[in-house]
Amino acid sequence: MRQLTTYRNLQIFLVLMAVVGMSFALFYLQRHLGLSPCPLCIFQRIGLIVMGGFALISALFNPKSKVVKLLLWLGSLAGIGWSTAVAIRHVWLQHLPADQVPSCGPGLDYWLDTLPMLQVFKEVFAGSGECASIDWTFIGLSIPELSLILFSVLLVAHGVILWRIVRPITNQSIAR
């Protein structure tokens, strides 16, 4: 069991989860079912890509320095923390009463073309009617709820990785 929770194996797990999550979103939800991602879904994907990128660098180079490991871990944590925060906001919007759901805006493409980036973030997090709609469910959970579960698992994995950085596995502890 300790071999499965080495620093490198945990990073490979994060990369694999990022690939699986992005593949599911792109190939099944978007291409197969024809669901277009709302702005909050796009922001969640960006965070997952950031996490996967830092995890890939960590897995490929397997740095020996604790400082480098911590910096890569922080980048990865920032990505999945971002995704988790956006998913929480998305779930909250979906559970608003119908009369409190914000109206649909002009769309993310328009905002990116016409507004400063800070204003785009404000508009996206304010939410819109398209972010509050539930187009697909699995076992009674919407896409943002399922994403939040995945992101929570990945946050726990980040906790284990931090533990591995602080207290690495030695050859003596494996032999026991």
N, CA, C and O atoms as a DFTB+ gen file, in Angstrom:
704 C
 N C O
     1  1       0.821      -1.200       0.000
     2  2       0.000       0.000       0.000
     3  2       0.864       1.263       0.000
     4  3       0.522       2.258      -0.639
     5  1       1.976       1.212       0.717
     6  2       2.832       2.392       0.766
     7  2       3.425       2.710      -0.601
     8  3       3.676       3.873      -0.917
     9  1       3.649       1.667      -1.417
    10  2       4.176       1.900      -2.756
    11  2       3.186       2.700      -3.609
    12  3       3.597       3.479      -4.469
    13  1       1.897       2.510      -3.374
    14  2       0.881       3.227      -4.142
    15  2       0.818       4.697      -3.777
    16  3       0.374       5.514      -4.583
    17  1       1.251       5.044      -2.586
    18  2       1.151       6.433      -2.139
    19  2       2.497       7.146      -2.162
    20  3       2.721       8.068      -1.377
    21  1       3.391       6.734      -3.048
    22  2       4.626       7.482      -3.206
    23  2       4.309       8.807      -3.892
    24  3       3.258       8.962      -4.514
    25  1       5.215       9.744      -3.774
    26  2       5.022      11.064      -4.366
    27  2       4.723      10.956      -5.863
    28  3       3.760      11.547      -6.351
    29  1       5.540      10.210      -6.578
    30  2       5.375      10.103      -8.029
    31  2       4.057       9.413      -8.400
    32  3       3.370       9.861      -9.317
    33  1       3.699       8.342      -7.709
    34  2       2.451       7.635      -8.014
    35  2       1.229       8.508      -7.753
    36  3       0.249       8.443      -8.495
    37  1       1.282       9.315      -6.713
    38  2       0.166      10.226      -6.441
    39  2       0.056      11.293      -7.528
    40  3      -1.048      11.690      -7.903
    41  1       1.190      11.752      -8.027
    42  2       1.165      12.728      -9.118
    43  2       0.588      12.096     -10.384
    44  3      -0.179      12.733     -11.107
    45  1       0.955      10.856     -10.647
    46  2       0.403      10.134     -11.806
    47  2      -1.113       9.977     -11.653
    48  3      -1.855      10.093     -12.629
    49  1      -1.565       9.715     -10.427
    50  2      -3.007       9.623     -10.156
    51  2      -3.696      10.942     -10.506
    52  3      -4.758      10.939     -11.129
    53  1      -3.095      12.078     -10.108
    54  2      -3.688      13.382     -10.420
    55  2      -3.747      13.618     -11.929
    56  3      -4.751      14.112     -12.443
    57  1      -2.684      13.269     -12.631
    58  2      -2.674      13.426     -14.091
    59  2      -3.770      12.559     -14.707
    60  3      -4.514      13.012     -15.576
    61  1      -3.862      11.318     -14.255
    62  2      -4.878      10.408     -14.779
    63  2      -6.285      10.946     -14.524
    64  3      -7.137      10.884     -15.411
    65  1      -6.536      11.466     -13.339
    66  2      -7.862      12.010     -13.020
    67  2      -8.164      13.250     -13.862
    68  3      -9.308      13.458     -14.266
    69  1      -7.150      14.072     -14.129
    70  2      -7.362      15.244     -14.982
    71  2      -7.713      14.805     -16.405
    72  3      -8.609      15.373     -17.029
    73  1      -7.009      13.802     -16.911
    74  2      -7.286      13.302     -18.265
    75  2      -8.677      12.669     -18.329
    76  3      -9.431      12.915     -19.271
    77  1      -9.013      11.863     -17.336
    78  2     -10.335      11.223     -17.314
    79  2     -11.436      12.280     -17.215
    80  3     -12.421      12.217     -17.951
    81  1     -11.276      13.246     -16.317
    82  2     -12.286      14.299     -16.153
    83  2     -12.470      15.121     -17.415
    84  3     -13.598      15.383     -17.832
    85  1     -11.359      15.532     -18.027
    86  2     -11.457      16.336     -19.247
    87  2     -12.007      15.513     -20.411
    88  3     -12.778      16.024     -21.224
    89  1     -11.615      14.247     -20.493
    90  2     -12.116      13.383     -21.575
    91  2     -13.616      13.163     -21.440
    92  3     -14.346      13.204     -22.430
    93  1     -14.075      12.929     -20.214
    94  2     -15.500      12.740     -19.979
    95  2     -16.275      13.998     -20.381
    96  3     -17.303      13.918     -21.053
    97  1     -15.770      15.149     -19.964
    98  2     -16.458      16.404     -20.278
    99  2     -16.476      16.662     -21.787
   100  3     -17.505      17.033     -22.350
   101  1     -15.338      16.462     -22.422
   102  2     -15.250      16.785     -23.851
   103  2     -15.932      15.742     -24.728
   104  3     -16.775      16.076     -25.560
   105  1     -15.562      14.479     -24.536
   106  2     -16.044      13.462     -25.475
   107  2     -17.454      12.966     -25.181
   108  3     -18.222      12.705     -26.106
   109  1     -17.802      12.833     -23.904
   110  2     -19.137      12.326     -23.620
   111  2     -20.144      13.473     -23.500
   112  3     -21.121      13.514     -24.248
   113  1     -19.920      14.389     -22.582
   114  2     -20.915      15.437     -22.350
   115  2     -21.041      16.386     -23.534
   116  3     -22.149      16.723     -23.952
   117  1     -19.913      16.810     -24.067
   118  2     -19.948      17.824     -25.110
   119  2     -20.170      17.227     -26.499
   120  3     -21.058      17.669     -27.228
   121  1     -19.381      16.239     -26.864
   122  2     -19.481      15.690     -28.225
   123  2     -20.637      14.702     -28.375
   124  3     -21.407      14.792     -29.332
   125  1     -20.765      13.753     -27.432
   126  2     -21.785      12.717     -27.560
   127  2     -23.187      13.243     -27.228
   128  3     -24.130      13.037     -27.991
   129  1     -23.314      13.925     -26.082
   130  2     -24.629      14.419     -25.681
   131  2     -24.956      15.785     -26.272
   132  3     -26.117      16.194     -26.278
   133  1     -23.953      16.489     -26.763
   134  2     -24.194      17.800     -27.370
   135  2     -24.416      18.920     -26.380
   136  3     -25.003      19.942     -26.735
   137  1     -23.963      18.759     -25.144
   138  2     -24.123      19.803     -24.138
   139  2     -22.991      20.820     -24.251
   140  3     -21.817      20.451     -24.244
   141  1     -23.338      22.076     -24.352
   142  2     -22.325      23.128     -24.393
   143  2     -21.974      23.537     -22.965
   144  3     -22.866      23.685     -22.130
   145  1     -20.692      23.720     -22.679
   146  2     -20.317      24.108     -21.314
   147  2     -20.679      25.566     -21.047
   148  3     -20.492      26.433     -21.900
   149  1     -21.195      25.817     -19.856
   150  2     -21.489      27.187     -19.447
   151  2     -20.181      27.837     -18.980
   152  3     -19.179      27.137     -18.836
   153  1     -20.161      29.151     -18.741
   154  2     -18.924      29.801     -18.300
   155  2     -18.322      29.188     -17.033
   156  3     -17.102      29.058     -16.934
   157  1     -19.161      28.809     -16.062
   158  2     -18.623      28.213     -14.843
   159  2     -18.011      26.840     -15.121
   160  3     -17.011      26.474     -14.502
   161  1     -18.592      26.086     -16.033
   162  2     -18.012      24.787     -16.417
   163  2     -16.641      24.984     -17.058
   164  3     -15.711      24.222     -16.795
   165  1     -16.523      26.000     -17.893
   166  2     -15.248      26.294     -18.545
   167  2     -14.200      26.659     -17.500
   168  3     -13.054      26.218     -17.594
   169  1     -14.579      27.459     -16.506
   170  2     -13.643      27.834     -15.444
   171  2     -13.215      26.614     -14.632
   172  3     -12.062      26.523     -14.211
   173  1     -14.134      25.678     -14.410
   174  2     -13.765      24.455     -13.697
   175  2     -12.763      23.644     -14.511
   176  3     -11.812      23.088     -13.961
   177  1     -12.975      23.581     -15.800
   178  2     -12.053      22.841     -16.667
   179  2     -10.662      23.469     -16.659
   180  3      -9.655      22.760     -16.654
   181  1     -10.610      24.791     -16.657
   182  2      -9.315      25.477     -16.623
   183  2      -8.539      25.083     -15.365
   184  3      -7.347      24.786     -15.438
   185  1      -9.209      25.080     -14.221
   186  2      -8.548      24.683     -12.977
   187  2      -8.062      23.246     -13.017
   188  3      -6.975      22.945     -12.524
   189  1      -8.853      22.357     -13.597
   190  2      -8.465      20.947     -13.705
   191  2      -7.251      20.797     -14.626
   192  3      -6.369      19.981     -14.360
   193  1      -7.206      21.572     -15.695
   194  2      -6.058      21.545     -16.597
   195  2      -4.799      22.056     -15.883
   196  3      -3.721      21.480     -16.032
   197  1      -4.940      23.130     -15.113
   198  2      -3.798      23.666     -14.359
   199  2      -3.273      22.612     -13.389
   200  3      -2.066      22.378     -13.317
   201  1      -4.178      21.974     -12.641
   202  2      -3.762      20.928     -11.715
   203  2      -3.043      19.810     -12.452
   204  3      -1.982      19.357     -12.021
   205  1      -3.618      19.367     -13.560
   206  2      -3.018      18.292     -14.337
   207  2      -1.660      18.671     -14.897
   208  3      -0.765      17.828     -14.966
   209  1      -1.492      19.910     -15.294
   210  2      -0.208      20.375     -15.824
   211  2       0.895      20.337     -14.767
   212  3       1.993      19.843     -15.026
   213  1       0.602      20.858     -13.589
   214  2       1.593      20.827     -12.518
   215  2       1.874      19.392     -12.072
   216  3       3.017      19.045     -11.775
   217  1       0.845      18.567     -12.025
   218  2       1.040      17.169     -11.637
   219  2       1.875      16.431     -12.683
   220  3       2.704      15.591     -12.335
   221  1       1.659      16.742     -13.958
   222  2       2.441      16.112     -15.026
   223  2       3.921      16.481     -14.910
   224  3       4.793      15.623     -15.038
   225  1       4.191      17.747     -14.670
   226  2       5.579      18.182     -14.477
   227  2       6.195      17.445     -13.290
   228  3       7.334      16.984     -13.366
   229  1       5.446      17.333     -12.200
   230  2       5.934      16.629     -11.005
   231  2       6.189      15.154     -11.285
   232  3       7.195      14.601     -10.842
   233  1       5.286      14.520     -12.015
   234  2       5.435      13.096     -12.303
   235  2       6.593      12.836     -13.260
   236  3       7.328      11.864     -13.088
   237  1       6.763      13.681     -14.253
   238  2       7.826      13.479     -15.239
   239  2       9.219      13.705     -14.656
   240  3      10.139      12.924     -14.897
   241  1       9.360      14.776     -13.892
   242  2      10.691      15.143     -13.404
   243  2      10.991      14.626     -12.001
   244  3      12.156      14.562     -11.609
   245  1       9.960      14.255     -11.236
   246  2      10.115      13.707      -9.886
   247  2      11.215      14.442      -9.116
   248  3      12.252      13.856      -8.805
   249  1      10.992      15.725      -8.809
   250  2      12.054      16.515      -8.185
   251  2      12.453      15.953      -6.812
   252  3      11.634      15.372      -6.100
   253  1      13.699      16.137      -6.470
   254  2      14.205      15.660      -5.176
   255  2      14.097      16.736      -4.103
   256  3      13.962      16.427      -2.919
   257  1      14.155      17.982      -4.511
   258  2      14.112      19.099      -3.572
   259  2      12.709      19.280      -3.000
   260  3      11.723      19.302      -3.736
   261  1      12.636      19.408      -1.677
   262  2      11.332      19.645      -1.043
   263  2      10.742      20.982      -1.468
   264  3       9.526      21.115      -1.604
   265  1      11.595      21.963      -1.675
   266  2      11.119      23.289      -2.073
   267  2      10.451      23.211      -3.449
   268  3       9.369      23.762      -3.648
   269  1      11.091      22.531      -4.388
   270  2      10.512      22.390      -5.732
   271  2       9.216      21.586      -5.654
   272  3       8.225      21.934      -6.295
   273  1       9.226      20.512      -4.868
   274  2       8.008      19.718      -4.700
   275  2       6.879      20.570      -4.137
   276  3       5.742      20.482      -4.601
   277  1       7.185      21.395      -3.140
   278  2       6.156      22.247      -2.539
   279  2       5.643      23.290      -3.530
   280  3       4.445      23.571      -3.563
   281  1       6.532      23.865      -4.333
   282  2       6.093      24.852      -5.324
   283  2       5.180      24.214      -6.374
   284  3       4.149      24.781      -6.735
   285  1       5.563      23.036      -6.858
   286  2       4.709      22.329      -7.822
   287  2       3.388      21.925      -7.175
   288  3       2.338      21.990      -7.813
   289  1       3.437      21.513      -5.924
   290  2       2.224      21.136      -5.194
   291  2       1.307      22.349      -5.045
   292  3       0.093      22.241      -5.212
   293  1       1.897      23.505      -4.729
   294  2       1.084      24.718      -4.583
   295  2       0.398      25.092      -5.895
   296  3      -0.767      25.489      -5.895
   297  1       1.113      24.968      -7.007
   298  2       0.495      25.247      -8.309
   299  2      -0.655      24.301      -8.588
   300  3      -1.719      24.717      -9.047
   301  1      -0.435      23.030      -8.309
   302  2      -1.474      22.021      -8.509
   303  2      -2.663      22.282      -7.589
   304  3      -3.818      22.200      -8.007
   305  1      -2.364      22.597      -6.336
   306  2      -3.422      22.894      -5.361
   307  2      -4.218      24.130      -5.767
   308  3      -5.437      24.173      -5.596
   309  1      -3.529      25.133      -6.303
   310  2      -4.234      26.339      -6.755
   311  2      -5.229      25.993      -7.858
   312  3      -6.350      26.501      -7.869
   313  1      -4.819      25.130      -8.786
   314  2      -5.721      24.736      -9.873
   315  2      -6.949      24.010      -9.371
   316  3      -8.072      24.348      -9.746
   317  1      -6.743      23.011      -8.520
   318  2      -7.902      22.236      -8.052
   319  2      -8.705      23.024      -7.012
   320  3      -9.915      22.838      -6.884
   321  1      -8.032      23.895      -6.278
   322  2      -8.768      24.770      -5.353
   323  2      -9.692      25.710      -6.110
   324  3     -10.826      25.948      -5.696
   325  1      -9.197      26.243      -7.224
   326  2      -9.995      27.104      -8.100
   327  2     -11.223      26.334      -8.605
   328  3     -12.351      26.821      -8.524
   329  1     -10.983      25.126      -9.124
   330  2     -12.082      24.313      -9.653
   331  2     -13.110      24.008      -8.578
   332  3     -14.313      24.047      -8.834
   333  1     -12.643      23.706      -7.390
   334  2     -13.550      23.389      -6.280
   335  2     -14.397      24.602      -5.920
   336  3     -15.608      24.482      -5.737
   337  1     -13.768      25.763      -5.818
   338  2     -14.506      26.986      -5.474
   339  2     -15.555      27.311      -6.541
   340  3     -16.680      27.689      -6.215
   341  1     -15.186      27.163      -7.805
   342  2     -16.135      27.429      -8.894
   343  2     -17.277      26.412      -8.859
   344  3     -18.435      26.774      -9.071
   345  1     -16.958      25.142      -8.593
   346  2     -18.004      24.111      -8.522
   347  2     -18.966      24.388      -7.366
   348  3     -20.171      24.183      -7.507
   349  1     -18.452      24.847      -6.237
   350  2     -19.320      25.197      -5.103
   351  2     -20.282      26.307      -5.510
   352  3     -21.480      26.236      -5.234
   353  1     -19.750      27.325      -6.163
   354  2     -20.602      28.436      -6.629
   355  2     -21.640      27.930      -7.635
   356  3     -22.797      28.351      -7.605
   357  1     -21.228      27.036      -8.513
   358  2     -22.115      26.493      -9.540
   359  2     -23.263      25.691      -8.898
   360  3     -24.425      25.840      -9.276
   361  1     -22.916      24.846      -7.931
   362  2     -23.938      24.067      -7.223
   363  2     -24.900      25.009      -6.504
   364  3     -26.110      24.782      -6.508
   365  1     -24.374      26.056      -5.892
   366  2     -25.213      27.019      -5.190
   367  2     -26.198      27.677      -6.160
   368  3     -27.378      27.830      -5.844
   369  1     -25.708      28.065      -7.340
   370  2     -26.598      28.677      -8.335
   371  2     -27.696      27.718      -8.771
   372  3     -28.840      28.125      -8.978
   373  1     -27.345      26.437      -8.909
   374  2     -28.346      25.462      -9.349
   375  2     -29.412      25.205      -8.282
   376  3     -30.501      24.732      -8.607
   377  1     -29.123      25.499      -7.052
   378  2     -30.089      25.258      -5.985
   379  2     -30.858      26.509      -5.561
   380  3     -31.609      26.483      -4.586
   381  1     -30.668      27.595      -6.296
   382  2     -31.448      28.798      -6.028
   383  2     -32.901      28.581      -6.436
   384  3     -33.172      27.852      -7.391
   385  1     -33.838      29.204      -5.724
   386  2     -35.227      29.154      -6.193
   387  2     -35.340      29.801      -7.580
   388  3     -34.575      30.706      -7.912
   389  1     -36.282      29.338      -8.369
   390  2     -36.417      29.781      -9.763
   391  2     -36.513      31.299      -9.899
   392  3     -35.994      31.867     -10.861
   393  1     -37.171      31.961      -8.948
   394  2     -37.334      33.410      -9.062
   395  2     -36.059      34.184      -8.705
   396  3     -35.991      35.391      -8.937
   397  1     -35.053      33.510      -8.148
   398  2     -33.803      34.186      -7.780
   399  2     -32.652      33.887      -8.745
   400  3     -31.555      34.422      -8.582
   401  1     -32.889      33.054      -9.730
   402  2     -31.845      32.707     -10.701
   403  2     -31.571      33.927     -11.579
   404  3     -32.506      34.528     -12.108
   405  1     -30.289      34.300     -11.740
   406  2     -29.968      35.443     -12.609
   407  2     -30.384      35.160     -14.052
   408  3     -30.430      34.010     -14.489
   409  1     -30.682      36.227     -14.774
   410  2     -31.064      36.050     -16.177
   411  2     -29.823      35.713     -17.003
   412  3     -28.693      35.966     -16.587
   413  1     -30.058      35.144     -18.166
   414  2     -28.957      34.765     -19.051
   415  2     -28.281      36.022     -19.597
   416  3     -28.948      36.984     -19.978
   417  1     -26.970      36.000     -19.627
   418  2     -26.202      37.126     -20.149
   419  2     -25.842      36.903     -21.604
   420  3     -26.305      35.948     -22.228
   421  1     -25.012      37.787     -22.144
   422  2     -24.650      37.682     -23.554
   423  2     -23.698      36.529     -23.864
   424  3     -23.575      36.152     -25.029
   425  1     -23.034      35.967     -22.890
   426  2     -22.142      34.840     -23.131
   427  2     -20.680      35.189     -22.889
   428  3     -20.279      36.351     -22.956
   429  1     -19.902      34.162     -22.610
   430  2     -18.493      34.327     -22.259
   431  2     -17.685      34.923     -23.408
   432  3     -16.825      35.770     -23.165
   433  1     -17.927      34.514     -24.636
   434  2     -17.178      35.048     -25.784
   435  2     -17.338      36.565     -25.895
   436  3     -16.366      37.285     -26.122
   437  1     -18.550      37.031     -25.737
   438  2     -18.807      38.470     -25.813
   439  2     -18.087      39.192     -24.682
   440  3     -17.447      40.220     -24.903
   441  1     -18.192      38.651     -23.468
   442  2     -17.532      39.288     -22.311
   443  2     -16.022      39.365     -22.521
   444  3     -15.409      40.392     -22.232
   445  1     -15.419      38.286     -23.023
   446  2     -13.971      38.283     -23.235
   447  2     -13.555      39.300     -24.290
   448  3     -12.471      39.878     -24.207
   449  1     -14.414      39.519     -25.280
   450  2     -14.096      40.480     -26.351
   451  2     -14.299      41.928     -25.924
   452  3     -13.612      42.814     -26.432
   453  1     -15.221      42.189     -25.009
   454  2     -15.601      43.568     -24.729
   455  2     -15.243      44.073     -23.339
   456  3     -15.155      45.285     -23.142
   457  1     -15.037      43.203     -22.383
   458  2     -14.825      43.645     -20.999
   459  2     -13.390      43.401     -20.544
   460  3     -12.717      42.507     -21.057
   461  1     -12.916      44.201     -19.573
   462  2     -11.622      43.888     -18.959
   463  2     -11.720      42.553     -18.205
   464  3     -12.801      42.157     -17.770
   465  1     -10.593      41.873     -18.056
   466  2     -10.587      40.526     -17.488
   467  2     -11.207      40.476     -16.087
   468  3     -11.934      39.532     -15.777
   469  1     -10.941      41.452     -15.253
   470  2     -11.518      41.455     -13.906
   471  2     -13.045      41.507     -13.966
   472  3     -13.722      40.839     -13.185
   473  1     -13.576      42.290     -14.880
   474  2     -15.024      42.376     -15.048
   475  2     -15.595      41.058     -15.567
   476  3     -16.706      40.680     -15.198
   477  1     -14.839      40.349     -16.427
   478  2     -15.278      39.042     -16.924
   479  2     -15.435      38.080     -15.757
   480  3     -16.429      37.360     -15.672
   481  1     -14.447      38.067     -14.851
   482  2     -14.540      37.194     -13.678
   483  2     -15.764      37.534     -12.836
   484  3     -16.467      36.638     -12.368
   485  1     -16.018      38.820     -12.644
   486  2     -17.185      39.241     -11.855
   487  2     -18.487      38.775     -12.510
   488  3     -19.394      38.289     -11.834
   489  1     -18.566      38.928     -13.820
   490  2     -19.778      38.521     -14.543
   491  2     -19.990      37.015     -14.486
   492  3     -21.113      36.549     -14.294
   493  1     -18.914      36.254     -14.653
   494  2     -19.035      34.792     -14.632
   495  2     -19.478      34.324     -13.249
   496  3     -20.371      33.484     -13.133
   497  1     -18.856      34.867     -12.198
   498  2     -19.209      34.419     -10.854
   499  2     -20.572      34.919     -10.401
   500  3     -21.176      34.348      -9.493
   501  1     -21.056      35.983     -11.028
   502  2     -22.426      36.413     -10.725
   503  2     -23.401      35.350     -11.215
   504  3     -24.513      35.220     -10.704
   505  1     -22.961      34.597     -12.211
   506  2     -23.794      33.506     -12.728
   507  2     -24.798      34.001     -13.741
   508  3     -25.030      35.200     -13.898
   509  1     -25.383      33.043     -14.420
   510  2     -26.430      33.363     -15.380
   511  2     -27.403      32.196     -15.413
   512  3     -27.166      31.149     -14.810
   513  1     -28.487      32.394     -16.116
   514  2     -29.505      31.356     -16.193
   515  2     -28.987      30.058     -16.778
   516  3     -29.419      28.977     -16.375
   517  1     -28.052      30.154     -17.738
   518  2     -27.516      28.930     -18.334
   519  2     -26.710      28.125     -17.322
   520  3     -26.660      26.899     -17.422
   521  1     -26.079      28.776     -16.354
   522  2     -25.303      28.057     -15.337
   523  2     -26.224      27.399     -14.304
   524  3     -25.834      26.427     -13.657
   525  1     -27.416      27.913     -14.151
   526  2     -28.339      27.369     -13.161
   527  2     -29.169      26.211     -13.703
   528  3     -29.796      25.489     -12.927
   529  1     -29.185      26.021     -15.024
   530  2     -29.992      24.934     -15.573
   531  2     -29.278      23.591     -15.379
   532  3     -28.051      23.507     -15.418
   533  1     -30.074      22.560     -15.173
   534  2     -29.548      21.206     -15.013
   535  2     -29.953      20.425     -16.252
   536  3     -31.121      20.081     -16.434
   537  1     -28.961      20.150     -17.109
   538  2     -29.229      19.490     -18.387
   539  2     -29.045      17.982     -18.346
   540  3     -29.596      17.271     -19.186
   541  1     -28.280      17.483     -17.382
   542  2     -27.955      16.054     -17.332
   543  2     -27.683      15.677     -15.887
   544  3     -27.080      16.447     -15.140
   545  1     -28.127      14.498     -15.497
   546  2     -27.852      14.005     -14.143
   547  2     -27.409      12.550     -14.206
   548  3     -27.718      11.826     -15.153
   549  1     -26.690      12.150     -13.192
   550  2     -26.280      10.763     -13.005
   551  2     -26.470      10.461     -11.533
   552  3     -25.943      11.172     -10.677
   553  1     -27.216       9.416     -11.234
   554  2     -27.624       9.021      -9.871
   555  2     -28.188      10.209      -9.083
   556  3     -27.964      10.341      -7.880
   557  1     -28.913      11.052      -9.781
   558  2     -29.581      12.183      -9.152
   559  2     -28.695      13.393      -8.905
   560  3     -29.137      14.359      -8.282
   561  1     -27.456      13.363      -9.377
   562  2     -26.533      14.477      -9.176
   563  2     -26.257      15.185     -10.495
   564  3     -26.078      14.545     -11.531
   565  1     -26.225      16.515     -10.445
   566  2     -25.940      17.297     -11.649
   567  2     -24.439      17.267     -11.955
   568  3     -23.645      16.772     -11.156
   569  1     -24.070      17.789     -13.090
   570  2     -22.661      17.812     -13.499
   571  2     -21.795      18.569     -12.487
   572  3     -20.739      18.063     -12.108
   573  1     -22.204      19.772     -12.030
   574  2     -21.377      20.465     -11.041
   575  2     -21.272      19.702      -9.707
   576  3     -20.234      19.753      -9.048
   577  1     -22.335      19.002      -9.314
   578  2     -22.271      18.214      -8.078
   579  2     -21.298      17.046      -8.227
   580  3     -20.525      16.754      -7.315
   581  1     -21.340      16.380      -9.383
   582  2     -20.394      15.295      -9.636
   583  2     -18.967      15.830      -9.714
   584  3     -18.030      15.200      -9.222
   585  1     -18.812      16.989     -10.331
   586  2     -17.488      17.619     -10.410
   587  2     -16.972      17.955      -9.016
   588  3     -15.795      17.756      -8.716
   589  1     -17.851      18.462      -8.176
   590  2     -17.454      18.806      -6.803
   591  2     -16.983      17.575      -6.041
   592  3     -16.038      17.661      -5.257
   593  1     -17.619      16.445      -6.255
   594  2     -17.182      15.202      -5.610
   595  2     -15.782      14.829      -6.103
   596  3     -14.907      14.503      -5.301
   597  1     -15.575      14.878      -7.411
   598  2     -14.257      14.573      -7.965
   599  2     -13.204      15.531      -7.414
   600  3     -12.128      15.098      -7.002
   601  1     -13.502      16.813      -7.406
   602  2     -12.538      17.800      -6.930
   603  2     -12.233      17.600      -5.445
   604  3     -11.105      17.829      -5.009
   605  1     -13.218      17.181      -4.678
   606  2     -12.983      16.910      -3.254
   607  2     -12.028      15.739      -3.070
   608  3     -11.156      15.772      -2.201
   609  1     -12.195      14.702      -3.889
   610  2     -11.268      13.559      -3.849
   611  2      -9.856      14.025      -4.213
   612  3      -8.880      13.594      -3.598
   613  1      -9.750      14.889      -5.195
   614  2      -8.445      15.388      -5.608
   615  2      -7.826      16.288      -4.542
   616  3      -6.604      16.321      -4.397
   617  1      -8.646      17.009      -3.802
   618  2      -8.123      17.797      -2.677
   619  2      -7.569      16.888      -1.586
   620  3      -6.535      17.192      -0.993
   621  1      -8.252      15.773      -1.318
   622  2      -7.746      14.799      -0.341
   623  2      -6.418      14.233      -0.832
   624  3      -5.487      14.070      -0.043
   625  1      -6.320      13.935      -2.117
   626  2      -5.057      13.443      -2.686
   627  2      -3.951      14.479      -2.496
   628  3      -2.801      14.117      -2.246
   629  1      -4.284      15.748      -2.611
   630  2      -3.295      16.802      -2.374
   631  2      -2.831      16.803      -0.917
   632  3      -1.665      17.075      -0.630
   633  1      -3.745      16.499      -0.006
   634  2      -3.351      16.381       1.399
   635  2      -2.365      15.243       1.608
   636  3      -1.400      15.385       2.358
   637  1      -2.603      14.116       0.949
   638  2      -1.696      12.966       1.046
   639  2      -0.347      13.317       0.416
   640  3       0.699      12.936       0.941
   641  1      -0.367      14.034      -0.696
   642  2       0.884      14.442      -1.346
   643  2       1.682      15.356      -0.415
   644  3       2.896      15.198      -0.279
   645  1       1.014      16.298       0.217
   646  2       1.711      17.170       1.173
   647  2       2.348      16.337       2.284
   648  3       3.479      16.595       2.694
   649  1       1.618      15.347       2.760
   650  2       2.153      14.459       3.795
   651  2       3.397      13.734       3.273
   652  3       4.373      13.572       4.006
   653  1       3.366      13.303       2.024
   654  2       4.512      12.610       1.422
   655  2       5.696      13.559       1.228
   656  3       6.846      13.127       1.309
   657  1       5.440      14.809       0.980
   658  2       6.533      15.776       0.844
   659  2       7.187      16.006       2.204
   660  3       8.412      16.033       2.326
   661  1       6.351      16.169       3.211
   662  2       6.862      16.451       4.553
   663  2       7.494      15.213       5.179
   664  3       8.536      15.311       5.828
   665  1       6.872      14.044       4.989
   666  2       7.371      12.793       5.552
   667  2       7.508      11.759       4.446
   668  3       6.632      10.911       4.276
   669  1       8.609      11.825       3.686
   670  2       8.763      10.891       2.560
   671  2       8.946       9.452       3.031
   672  3       9.376       9.187       4.153
   673  1       8.599       8.526       2.120
   674  2       8.788       7.103       2.391
   675  2      10.269       6.785       2.226
   676  3      10.879       7.148       1.220
   677  1      10.838       6.116       3.203
   678  2      12.231       5.699       3.097
   679  2      12.291       4.220       2.807
   680  3      11.293       3.515       2.960
   681  1      13.449       3.737       2.389
   682  2      13.609       2.313       2.113
   683  2      13.387       1.466       3.361
   684  3      12.901       0.339       3.258
   685  1      13.732       1.983       4.531
   686  2      13.543       1.236       5.772
   687  2      12.049       1.079       6.073
   688  3      11.621       0.018       6.527
   689  1      11.252       2.129       5.823
   690  2       9.822       2.022       6.128
   691  2       9.112       1.100       5.141
   692  3       8.085       0.514       5.486
   693  1       9.636       0.958       3.914
   694  2       9.025       0.043       2.952
   695  2       9.312      -1.404       3.340
   696  3       8.472      -2.283       3.148
   697  1      10.502      -1.647       3.888
   698  2      10.908      -3.016       4.251
   699  2      10.099      -3.570       5.411
   700  3      10.003      -4.788       5.563
   701  1       9.528      -2.729       6.212
   702  2       8.789      -3.213       7.382
   703  2       7.597      -4.015       7.033
   704  3       6.885      -4.482       7.923
